XYZ file of C-alpha atoms in Angstrom:
691
model
C -0.007 0.044 -0.009
C 1.154 3.555 -0.703
C 1.542 6.338 1.736
C -1.498 8.643 2.137
C -1.275 12.312 2.586
C -2.941 13.892 5.773
C -5.648 16.067 3.903
C -6.827 12.996 2.045
C -7.213 11.030 5.183
C -8.965 14.058 6.864
C -11.467 14.285 4.119
C -12.110 10.709 4.285
C -12.770 10.895 8.088
C -14.926 14.116 7.558
C -12.275 16.067 9.863
C -10.375 19.397 9.412
C -6.646 18.506 8.432
C -5.456 20.617 11.539
C -7.269 18.226 13.826
C -5.275 15.195 12.358
C -2.126 17.006 12.339
C -2.487 18.115 15.866
C -3.487 14.643 16.960
C -0.224 13.155 15.420
C 1.769 15.899 17.064
C 0.354 14.849 20.418
C 1.505 11.284 19.725
C 5.038 12.514 18.807
C 4.833 12.013 15.021
C 7.140 14.231 12.866
C 4.519 15.786 10.363
C 4.556 19.384 9.445
C 1.267 20.123 7.572
C -1.585 18.719 5.803
C 0.497 17.704 2.804
C 2.779 15.357 4.899
C 2.465 11.568 4.236
C 1.927 8.793 6.681
C 2.204 5.006 6.564
C -0.778 3.080 5.727
C -0.783 1.433 9.300
C -0.761 4.776 10.862
C -3.690 5.825 8.625
C -5.589 2.585 9.737
C -4.926 3.361 13.424
C -6.460 6.876 12.713
C -9.434 5.407 10.988
C -9.942 3.103 13.989
C -9.606 5.888 16.432
C -12.351 8.102 14.756
C -14.510 5.046 13.901
C -17.133 5.562 16.417
C -18.318 8.701 14.695
C -19.398 6.497 11.912
C -21.153 3.902 13.796
C -24.417 5.557 14.448
C -24.482 6.666 10.845
C -24.434 3.075 9.683
C -27.349 2.522 11.751
C -29.307 5.603 10.710
C -28.127 6.455 7.169
C -30.476 9.337 6.541
C -28.824 11.333 9.437
C -25.155 10.662 8.357
C -23.884 14.147 7.710
C -25.459 15.648 10.868
C -24.233 12.746 12.999
C -20.722 13.189 11.738
C -20.647 16.934 12.235
C -22.313 16.508 15.636
C -19.939 13.668 16.922
C -17.033 15.286 15.734
C -17.309 18.185 18.052
C -17.991 15.993 21.173
C -15.360 14.597 23.447
C -14.444 10.879 22.721
C -15.598 9.812 26.295
C -19.068 11.096 25.577
C -19.264 9.254 22.307
C -18.099 6.096 23.873
C -21.095 6.278 26.387
C -23.749 7.177 23.784
C -22.623 4.457 21.255
C -24.994 1.606 21.088
C -23.534 -1.294 23.253
C -24.256 -4.079 20.877
C -23.007 -2.617 17.728
C -20.070 -1.024 19.400
C -18.950 -4.295 21.005
C -19.605 -6.200 17.768
C -17.536 -3.951 15.477
C -14.986 -1.855 17.307
C -15.608 -1.976 20.947
C -12.949 -4.611 21.731
C -10.165 -2.455 20.154
C -11.617 0.961 21.279
C -11.627 -0.202 24.917
C -8.195 -1.824 24.670
C -6.176 1.314 25.772
C -8.309 1.497 29.074
C -9.351 -2.116 29.871
C -6.961 -4.132 27.889
C -4.174 -4.315 30.551
C -6.480 -5.733 33.082
C -7.867 -8.338 30.799
C -4.278 -9.307 29.556
C -3.364 -9.817 33.147
C -6.260 -12.246 33.764
C -6.070 -14.085 30.512
C -2.607 -13.810 29.169
C 0.568 -15.141 30.646
C 2.420 -12.500 32.592
C 5.683 -13.193 30.899
C 6.299 -13.238 27.179
C 9.288 -14.345 25.348
C 10.610 -11.913 22.792
C 13.459 -12.161 20.320
C 16.345 -9.648 19.730
C 14.495 -8.210 16.750
C 10.742 -8.625 15.792
C 8.262 -6.827 13.687
C 5.487 -4.675 15.147
C 2.946 -7.215 13.870
C 4.629 -10.011 15.705
C 4.930 -7.966 18.861
C 0.985 -7.284 18.596
C 0.322 -11.039 18.257
C 2.512 -12.037 21.259
C 0.832 -9.327 23.439
C -2.567 -10.253 22.276
C -3.450 -6.647 21.295
C -4.163 -4.938 17.915
C -1.372 -3.553 15.919
C -2.943 -0.150 15.968
C -2.746 -0.213 19.872
C 0.920 -1.094 19.446
C 1.578 1.622 16.934
C -0.048 4.159 19.280
C 2.307 3.199 22.182
C 5.275 3.445 19.781
C 4.223 6.945 18.535
C 3.710 8.041 22.189
C 7.701 7.295 22.735
C 8.255 8.995 19.517
C 8.860 6.017 17.311
C 7.043 5.879 13.994
C 6.943 2.307 12.725
C 4.568 0.383 10.481
C 3.428 -3.196 11.092
C 6.188 -4.808 8.855
C 8.971 -2.694 10.435
C 11.182 -4.258 13.011
C 11.991 -3.002 16.751
C 14.667 -4.169 19.195
C 13.892 -6.072 22.284
C 14.313 -2.861 24.581
C 11.600 -0.935 22.705
C 9.347 -4.023 22.651
C 9.836 -4.361 26.490
C 8.618 -0.842 26.962
C 5.519 -1.292 24.824
C 4.750 -4.582 26.649
C 5.018 -2.693 29.939
C 2.375 -0.356 28.872
C -0.130 -3.188 28.470
C 1.140 -4.678 31.908
C 2.941 -7.633 30.390
C 6.488 -8.653 31.508
C 8.894 -9.872 28.839
C 11.990 -12.083 28.822
C 14.615 -12.885 26.044
C 13.611 -15.594 23.740
C 15.884 -18.431 23.522
C 16.813 -19.838 20.121
C 17.945 -23.240 19.255
C 21.561 -22.395 19.998
C 20.778 -20.599 23.342
C 18.888 -23.839 24.530
C 21.628 -26.059 23.481
C 24.522 -24.012 25.187
C 22.421 -23.247 28.241
C 23.546 -24.785 31.473
C 21.987 -28.006 32.278
C 21.008 -28.837 35.982
C 21.887 -32.397 36.260
C 20.000 -34.979 38.578
C 22.170 -35.765 41.644
C 20.995 -39.343 41.637
C 22.635 -40.001 38.215
C 25.948 -38.435 39.151
C 29.011 -40.371 40.159
C 32.505 -39.428 41.277
C 34.849 -37.993 38.573
C 38.613 -37.318 38.544
C 39.660 -33.715 39.743
C 40.739 -31.198 37.142
C 44.182 -29.537 38.382
C 45.685 -26.521 36.955
C 49.244 -25.782 37.328
C 49.677 -22.069 37.651
C 52.529 -19.606 38.527
C 55.295 -17.219 37.155
C 57.406 -17.865 34.254
C 60.383 -20.291 34.819
C 59.337 -21.394 38.413
C 59.170 -24.962 37.217
C 55.354 -25.763 36.472
C 56.169 -27.796 33.338
C 59.156 -29.404 35.054
C 56.861 -30.360 38.086
C 54.246 -31.877 35.733
C 57.205 -33.528 33.879
C 57.982 -35.184 37.191
C 54.494 -36.295 37.683
C 54.107 -37.822 34.038
C 57.786 -39.048 34.155
C 58.161 -37.581 30.694
C 60.150 -34.838 29.291
C 57.663 -32.086 28.273
C 60.069 -29.273 28.715
C 62.391 -30.299 26.133
C 59.971 -29.768 23.506
C 59.239 -26.181 24.445
C 61.101 -23.104 22.931
C 63.573 -21.835 25.784
C 61.892 -24.033 28.255
C 58.829 -21.792 28.362
C 55.255 -23.297 27.921
C 53.838 -21.530 24.762
C 50.643 -23.463 24.622
C 48.172 -25.112 26.907
C 48.446 -28.757 27.645
C 46.069 -31.179 29.173
C 47.204 -34.475 30.618
C 46.008 -37.327 32.802
C 47.806 -39.362 35.329
C 46.694 -42.095 37.866
C 48.071 -42.103 41.422
C 47.101 -44.747 43.837
C 44.436 -46.125 41.346
C 42.719 -42.798 41.074
C 43.057 -40.518 38.008
C 43.842 -36.873 38.056
C 43.689 -34.517 35.081
C 46.258 -31.669 34.921
C 46.252 -28.514 32.692
C 49.590 -26.725 32.357
C 49.309 -23.011 31.652
C 52.014 -20.737 30.570
C 53.526 -18.285 33.152
C 54.426 -15.603 30.629
C 52.251 -12.205 31.334
C 51.102 -12.483 27.653
C 49.106 -15.504 28.455
C 46.542 -14.034 30.660
C 43.527 -15.368 28.857
C 44.811 -18.789 29.017
C 45.372 -18.624 32.779
C 41.937 -17.272 33.287
C 40.376 -19.971 31.122
C 42.340 -22.689 33.055
C 41.125 -21.319 36.267
C 37.561 -21.577 35.283
C 37.837 -24.995 33.814
C 39.456 -26.437 36.999
C 38.660 -27.927 40.442
C 41.961 -27.320 42.095
C 44.787 -24.780 41.413
C 48.293 -25.711 42.241
C 50.181 -22.489 42.498
C 53.872 -23.046 41.907
C 56.258 -20.754 43.547
C 60.023 -20.998 43.333
C 61.762 -21.082 46.726
C 64.651 -18.925 45.438
C 62.398 -16.321 43.654
C 59.326 -15.966 45.890
C 56.039 -14.504 44.924
C 56.271 -12.570 41.385
C 53.759 -10.702 39.268
C 52.297 -13.634 37.318
C 52.143 -15.576 40.656
C 49.824 -12.940 42.106
C 47.845 -12.766 38.877
C 47.310 -16.639 38.912
C 46.335 -16.506 42.485
C 43.647 -13.733 41.490
C 42.421 -15.943 38.843
C 41.980 -18.827 41.072
C 40.180 -16.761 43.735
C 37.807 -15.220 41.096
C 36.944 -18.712 40.045
C 36.431 -19.726 43.679
C 38.771 -22.707 43.266
C 40.713 -24.339 46.290
C 44.498 -23.351 46.087
C 47.345 -25.693 46.934
C 50.959 -24.003 47.077
C 53.769 -26.024 45.665
C 57.070 -24.440 46.897
C 59.472 -25.565 44.197
C 63.282 -25.598 43.853
C 63.565 -26.295 47.677
C 66.865 -28.361 46.655
C 68.706 -25.090 45.667
C 71.087 -23.367 48.143
C 69.225 -20.168 47.900
C 65.809 -21.596 48.614
C 63.897 -19.933 51.405
C 60.521 -21.468 51.688
C 59.487 -19.489 54.808
C 59.992 -16.201 52.904
C 57.505 -17.516 50.225
C 55.007 -18.356 52.873
C 55.541 -15.060 54.401
C 55.040 -13.195 50.987
C 51.717 -15.247 50.437
C 50.244 -14.039 53.504
C 50.373 -10.476 52.004
C 48.141 -11.802 49.251
C 45.487 -13.487 51.450
C 46.934 -17.004 51.508
C 47.906 -18.370 55.016
C 49.426 -21.695 55.034
C 48.002 -24.425 57.553
C 51.205 -24.463 59.796
C 50.667 -20.706 60.393
C 46.977 -21.309 61.261
C 45.460 -20.810 57.903
C 43.632 -22.996 55.530
C 46.047 -22.975 52.598
C 47.876 -26.417 52.011
C 51.681 -25.810 51.322
C 53.942 -28.622 49.957
C 57.696 -28.270 49.517
C 58.808 -29.826 46.385
C 61.736 -30.339 44.035
C 60.570 -31.134 40.566
C 64.158 -31.858 39.350
C 64.997 -34.101 42.290
C 61.402 -35.969 42.383
C 61.007 -34.757 45.911
C 57.543 -34.044 47.640
C 55.794 -35.301 44.426
C 53.787 -37.922 46.401
C 52.760 -35.739 49.130
C 51.537 -33.060 46.423
C 49.452 -35.686 44.809
C 47.991 -37.002 47.991
C 47.008 -33.371 48.963
C 45.362 -32.970 45.627
C 43.346 -36.106 46.117
C 42.421 -35.123 49.724
C 41.187 -31.585 48.438
C 39.207 -33.358 45.532
C 37.517 -35.796 48.179
C 36.470 -32.745 50.459
C 34.968 -31.034 47.424
C 33.039 -34.189 46.480
C 33.377 -33.758 42.705
C 30.719 -35.511 40.719
C 29.263 -35.772 37.221
C 26.708 -37.856 35.264
C 28.545 -39.960 32.657
C 25.331 -41.320 31.000
C 24.270 -37.835 29.307
C 25.325 -36.195 26.055
C 28.868 -34.829 26.625
C 29.761 -31.268 27.343
C 33.054 -29.582 27.776
C 35.265 -26.820 27.010
C 37.740 -26.340 24.371
C 41.180 -25.903 25.910
C 43.045 -25.185 22.629
C 42.784 -25.866 18.953
C 44.980 -26.006 16.056
C 44.931 -26.662 12.125
C 46.804 -29.907 11.434
C 47.650 -30.404 7.771
C 47.068 -34.236 7.819
C 44.092 -34.304 10.356
C 42.432 -31.107 9.644
C 41.081 -28.854 12.470
C 41.797 -30.488 15.922
C 40.504 -29.338 19.198
C 41.705 -30.155 22.706
C 38.596 -30.633 24.748
C 38.227 -31.056 28.482
C 35.028 -33.132 29.164
C 32.922 -31.749 32.034
C 30.018 -34.082 32.074
C 28.644 -36.835 30.010
C 30.559 -39.321 27.747
C 31.864 -38.293 24.336
C 32.054 -41.143 21.906
C 33.230 -41.633 18.262
C 30.274 -40.823 15.854
C 28.611 -38.235 18.112
C 27.446 -34.890 16.508
C 28.427 -31.762 18.267
C 28.466 -28.213 18.325
C 31.231 -25.891 19.504
C 31.123 -22.103 19.098
C 30.517 -21.244 15.636
C 31.449 -24.644 14.438
C 29.858 -28.111 14.048
C 31.033 -31.699 13.436
C 31.017 -35.312 14.007
C 33.577 -36.948 16.021
C 35.883 -39.044 13.655
C 38.515 -39.956 16.259
C 39.475 -39.324 19.871
C 42.975 -39.252 20.984
C 44.022 -39.150 24.625
C 47.159 -37.236 25.970
C 49.433 -40.234 25.271
C 48.694 -40.206 21.576
C 46.401 -43.237 21.754
C 43.169 -43.509 19.644
C 40.073 -44.188 22.094
C 36.580 -44.913 21.566
C 35.155 -42.816 24.372
C 36.061 -40.103 27.017
C 34.241 -39.669 30.256
C 34.098 -36.666 32.680
C 37.343 -34.839 33.480
C 39.113 -36.463 30.484
C 41.224 -34.343 28.162
C 40.996 -35.508 24.634
C 41.753 -34.195 21.056
C 38.619 -34.234 18.770
C 38.912 -34.804 15.073
C 36.087 -34.097 12.816
C 35.246 -30.317 13.173
C 34.442 -28.347 9.985
C 36.859 -25.446 11.138
C 39.185 -24.462 14.006
C 36.969 -23.259 17.044
C 37.945 -20.564 19.538
C 39.951 -21.488 22.660
C 37.222 -21.397 25.602
C 34.312 -22.365 23.336
C 31.671 -24.611 24.810
C 31.488 -28.039 23.322
C 28.131 -29.764 23.445
C 26.906 -33.087 22.020
C 23.534 -32.671 20.016
C 21.167 -35.495 18.796
C 22.074 -35.301 14.997
C 24.187 -33.581 12.562
C 21.111 -31.525 11.175
C 20.860 -29.881 14.637
C 24.631 -29.307 14.986
C 24.544 -27.675 11.584
C 21.503 -25.461 12.513
C 23.226 -24.355 15.946
C 26.312 -23.467 14.010
C 24.562 -21.542 11.557
C 22.575 -19.479 14.230
C 25.934 -18.851 15.889
C 27.679 -17.636 12.690
C 24.679 -15.431 12.014
C 24.854 -13.869 15.560
C 28.812 -13.547 15.157
C 28.177 -11.619 11.751
C 25.576 -9.327 13.373
C 28.155 -8.606 16.124
C 30.857 -7.896 13.620
C 28.635 -5.636 11.446
C 27.745 -3.464 14.343
C 31.677 -2.940 15.049
C 33.087 -0.144 13.206
C 36.329 -1.967 13.006
C 36.220 -3.363 9.577
C 39.477 -2.277 7.513
C 39.108 -0.657 4.114
C 41.515 1.751 2.273
C 39.013 4.702 2.641
C 38.763 3.931 6.395
C 42.561 3.820 6.784
C 43.203 6.878 5.067
C 40.498 8.712 7.258
C 42.205 7.541 10.379
C 45.575 8.642 9.168
C 44.208 12.082 8.533
C 42.717 12.318 12.034
C 45.717 13.966 13.395
C 49.301 13.062 14.545
C 48.182 9.620 15.836
C 49.878 6.894 13.926
C 48.448 3.335 13.677
C 50.484 0.156 13.663
C 48.254 -2.326 11.824
C 49.051 -5.924 12.465
C 47.951 -9.387 10.948
C 48.726 -12.251 13.407
C 48.938 -15.883 12.591
C 49.888 -18.676 15.153
C 49.876 -22.448 15.236
C 47.364 -22.752 17.792
C 44.438 -20.410 18.918
C 45.464 -19.841 22.445
C 48.862 -18.391 21.207
C 47.177 -16.070 18.595
C 44.826 -14.871 21.364
C 47.739 -14.320 23.674
C 49.848 -12.577 21.193
C 46.938 -10.317 20.132
C 46.263 -9.181 23.867
C 49.931 -8.577 24.658
C 50.470 -6.572 21.408
C 47.318 -4.351 21.992
C 48.567 -3.390 25.448
C 51.507 -1.746 23.873
C 49.401 1.035 22.451
C 50.665 4.450 23.525
C 49.285 8.043 22.836
C 51.597 8.356 19.817
C 51.221 4.884 18.194
C 48.206 2.808 18.382
C 48.474 -0.819 17.829
C 45.714 -2.438 15.923
C 45.299 -6.183 15.192
C 43.087 -6.267 12.007
C 43.018 -9.992 11.792
C 44.280 -13.141 13.620
C 44.094 -16.868 12.646
C 45.576 -20.257 12.907
C 47.835 -21.823 10.537
C 50.469 -20.770 7.753
C 50.438 -17.360 6.457
C 48.419 -17.449 3.062
C 48.050 -15.310 0.026
C 44.825 -13.886 1.355
C 46.793 -12.638 4.576
C 49.248 -10.828 2.473
C 46.460 -9.313 0.476
C 44.833 -7.916 3.581
C 48.117 -6.557 4.949
C 48.739 -4.867 1.527
C 45.342 -3.268 1.507
C 45.596 -2.107 5.233
C 49.237 -1.323 5.339
C 49.969 -3.799 7.949
C 52.959 -5.920 9.337
C 52.378 -9.782 9.514
C 53.497 -11.301 12.843
C 53.845 -15.126 12.630
C 54.207 -17.099 15.750
C 55.638 -20.550 15.356
C 54.277 -20.783 11.743
C 55.743 -19.813 8.186
C 54.488 -18.402 5.056
C 53.412 -20.603 2.161
C 55.686 -20.254 -0.927
C 53.134 -18.229 -2.933
C 52.407 -15.845 0.088
C 56.127 -15.124 0.377
C 56.521 -14.280 -3.195
C 53.216 -11.985 -2.924
C 54.874 -10.364 0.107
C 58.014 -9.553 -1.689
C 56.169 -8.330 -4.675
C 53.928 -5.976 -2.560
C 56.627 -5.051 0.137
C 54.741 -6.564 2.881
C 56.872 -7.045 6.099
C 56.641 -10.641 7.616
C 58.113 -11.241 10.890
C 58.456 -14.755 12.339
C 58.991 -15.508 15.904
C 59.100 -18.685 18.104
C 59.492 -16.862 21.575
C 57.299 -14.243 22.647
C 59.912 -12.179 24.397
C 61.557 -11.471 21.059
C 58.201 -10.695 19.464
C 57.221 -8.157 22.128
C 60.758 -6.543 22.093
C 60.745 -6.090 18.228
C 57.198 -4.438 18.280
C 58.347 -2.148 21.033
C 61.483 -1.252 19.150
C 59.516 -0.665 15.936
C 57.057 1.552 17.836
C 59.941 3.653 19.308
C 59.656 5.890 16.115
C 58.558 3.114 13.767
C 62.256 2.316 12.705
C 63.347 -0.786 11.234
C 65.204 -3.176 13.472
C 69.028 -3.496 13.349
C 69.067 -6.815 11.803
C 66.681 -8.323 9.069
C 66.304 -11.877 8.080
C 66.960 -12.511 4.354
C 65.712 -15.904 2.959
C 68.340 -17.473 0.765
C 66.348 -20.569 -0.390
C 64.163 -23.656 0.427
C 64.894 -27.366 0.012
C 62.613 -30.467 0.401
C 63.703 -33.482 2.401
C 63.203 -36.372 0.014
C 64.914 -39.113 1.923
C 66.932 -39.428 5.276
C 70.110 -41.465 5.808
C 71.564 -42.360 9.061
C 75.125 -42.020 9.685
C 77.350 -42.266 12.687
C 76.732 -39.333 14.960
C 73.622 -37.928 13.160
C 71.126 -38.094 10.268
C 71.699 -36.514 6.841
C 68.715 -35.175 4.886
C 68.730 -36.017 1.167
C 67.073 -32.937 -0.236
C 66.075 -31.138 -3.395
C 66.528 -27.402 -3.655
C 63.184 -25.965 -4.568
C 64.167 -22.346 -4.997
C 67.143 -20.005 -4.211
C 70.173 -21.635 -2.756
C 71.397 -23.457 0.245
C 74.661 -22.178 1.579
C 77.121 -23.844 3.974
C 77.420 -20.693 6.345
C 73.588 -20.036 6.400
C 71.314 -20.703 9.372
C 68.468 -23.126 8.665
C 65.115 -23.878 10.240
C 63.197 -27.153 9.754
C 59.454 -26.765 8.782
C 56.883 -29.382 9.081
C 53.416 -28.565 7.821
C 54.713 -24.899 7.942
C 55.227 -25.071 11.624
C 58.850 -24.457 12.795
C 60.245 -27.544 14.349
C 63.865 -26.514 14.727
C 66.214 -23.747 14.218
C 69.965 -24.000 13.888
C 73.006 -24.235 11.847
C 74.189 -26.579 8.982
C 76.907 -29.042 10.124
C 77.544 -30.454 6.491
C 76.569 -29.593 3.096
C 77.393 -32.321 0.315
C 76.921 -32.921 -3.327
C 77.235 -36.621 -3.733
C 80.312 -37.151 -1.518
C 82.007 -33.861 -1.911
C 81.531 -31.014 0.635
C 80.269 -27.913 -1.065
C 79.889 -24.219 -0.215
C 76.394 -23.903 -1.694
C 73.839 -25.787 -3.692
C 71.737 -24.035 -6.156
C 67.936 -24.281 -7.188
C 67.123 -27.575 -9.036
C 69.953 -29.597 -7.638
C 69.965 -32.364 -4.970
C 72.148 -32.399 -1.812
C 72.702 -33.812 1.425
C 72.280 -31.574 4.551
C 73.311 -32.167 8.112
C 71.899 -30.026 10.859
C 73.724 -29.348 14.059
C 72.199 -31.140 17.136
C 69.023 -32.160 15.340
C 68.125 -35.580 13.982
C 64.413 -35.718 13.848
C 64.311 -34.822 10.168
C 61.602 -36.641 8.306
C 60.618 -37.029 4.607
C 58.633 -34.110 3.439
C 60.137 -31.646 5.879
C 61.103 -28.237 4.231
C 64.646 -26.777 5.347
C 64.816 -23.145 4.894
C 68.155 -21.271 4.771
C 68.509 -17.577 5.774
C 70.956 -15.147 6.989
C 70.571 -12.061 9.131
C 71.584 -8.762 7.339
C 72.458 -5.772 9.261
C 70.396 -2.692 8.359
C 71.228 0.850 9.264
C 68.582 2.590 11.439
C 67.196 5.771 9.926
C 64.329 8.170 10.256
């Protein structure tokens, strides 16, 4: 229907145009004069509002003109009293009386609480409230909103309108909300479950080494510089009782991972070095555990050192609200030495004691629910998520929804690397079969079938899209130019790629904290996996630097970066990453040394020789020189960095091997070379700093 002009409607109703204009002004409508147009729904509301003046005329046609003129000048209350009850009630009485008597009838006949969605049309709202559309439009006009029946309003506006009719509202839950909502379990179905223990503390206080002693394996050796860069989840059995451990990084950049670990845990083990005492991340970890209302056990590590002073540690802990039992408090403290395997049994006994007091239970017979501890993209297996099951039992073949993703369990792998068929409560397990890499911290819920999982994922993606559209942070060339023109404020745009989601999140958080009044750090994209051409294109369009953490660019991406002049920085240790960005921000100068890639070779076959392994390789591009440094890449993830110990063509030692030739490469102190690995040769070139 077309809009109608006010004078046409006034003529139809037998009113003066000024009467209609004044009436609309009283309701808050923005109309200027008799030539203004109004929506058809507003016109219908006006027709209904002035309808009684025509009702007597329908009964007595010969007095139509006089009735209209007479009734037109009388107050509406008098017209309602004089109108014939039978006809009035039959034709218009229900709606006419709705503004006065409707709320009481709604309270008596309609439910007091109505569920409303985030967005709904005026017509849908009228149906849910059980009132006519014109009454809803009247209420909207009273608060200054002109809307037709087909137009949408948000939840807050709908709640105000519903309140005018005496009806309370609540947010409507969609399928995704219902699936991810917390479930109250039947206590009779619950059985005891293993405790989930999070190892927390400051960097280099021995958290991973302590866990290493418990697991009797060397985890620390696989970490760059002995620092935990990711989150790990492991399960051990002590005295016949399983215990699940989460290992969190101690570096300040990994705040989000520590917070997530504290929320997913039952007992927090706070590791404090006896020679160092309480440090900044010790306090932060302590606060995370307190915020999550988790029992804390203090493990005072490195007590075998000569400089160890456990009493000083206990004293410092009291300053932060932790009083050990021997000093009259309720915090358990255990002296341990992770390297010497001292105090480990006592620590495990204390963990089981606290878990017994907490009376941890879960229902293993319901659909599984859990939390994503971390996630990554594996070239051979696809997206892989480490999930800590909180309740229920996860089985191979189960359909699930996780964050914005969905999937069907293709395989379950435990912390020992063994394939298992099912995982019960408090069990950490790697899940294969997700359609994409989920976010760390996402809820993982098993649903009845794949169709439901896809529907939930679709709803979640739609919500995410709406949230993204509402943000004004989308990067375009016009937007970038406008921000540069704002004044003297410079922006350092970054694209972050990492090997796992948790690292990407931590790197982003730590880099964004480096913003100053002069230079603003802005992460325009973060992701998991190797640097792709699309990442380089984004960096080109937004004048950004690409930060790679434990991953490398694909060959085509590197060529595109060289062609477009995009700066790609690769790091393995977060200290170096933060230091370089800080240096770049101190005037946005280039660093003193810049990496120059010489060439890449693919390992075709390995040969064992006394004292090491030789990688039989084919040079893919560039050249490999004897004096260059090399890094070993497996699925574009850095496995090792070091120097070349030998470079041979057949049996002869050579200084360099060019593109298209085969050679044998030996790498110092590294023998874990496998077929398909890529060896990348590079040198560090000194660059003069300049303004």
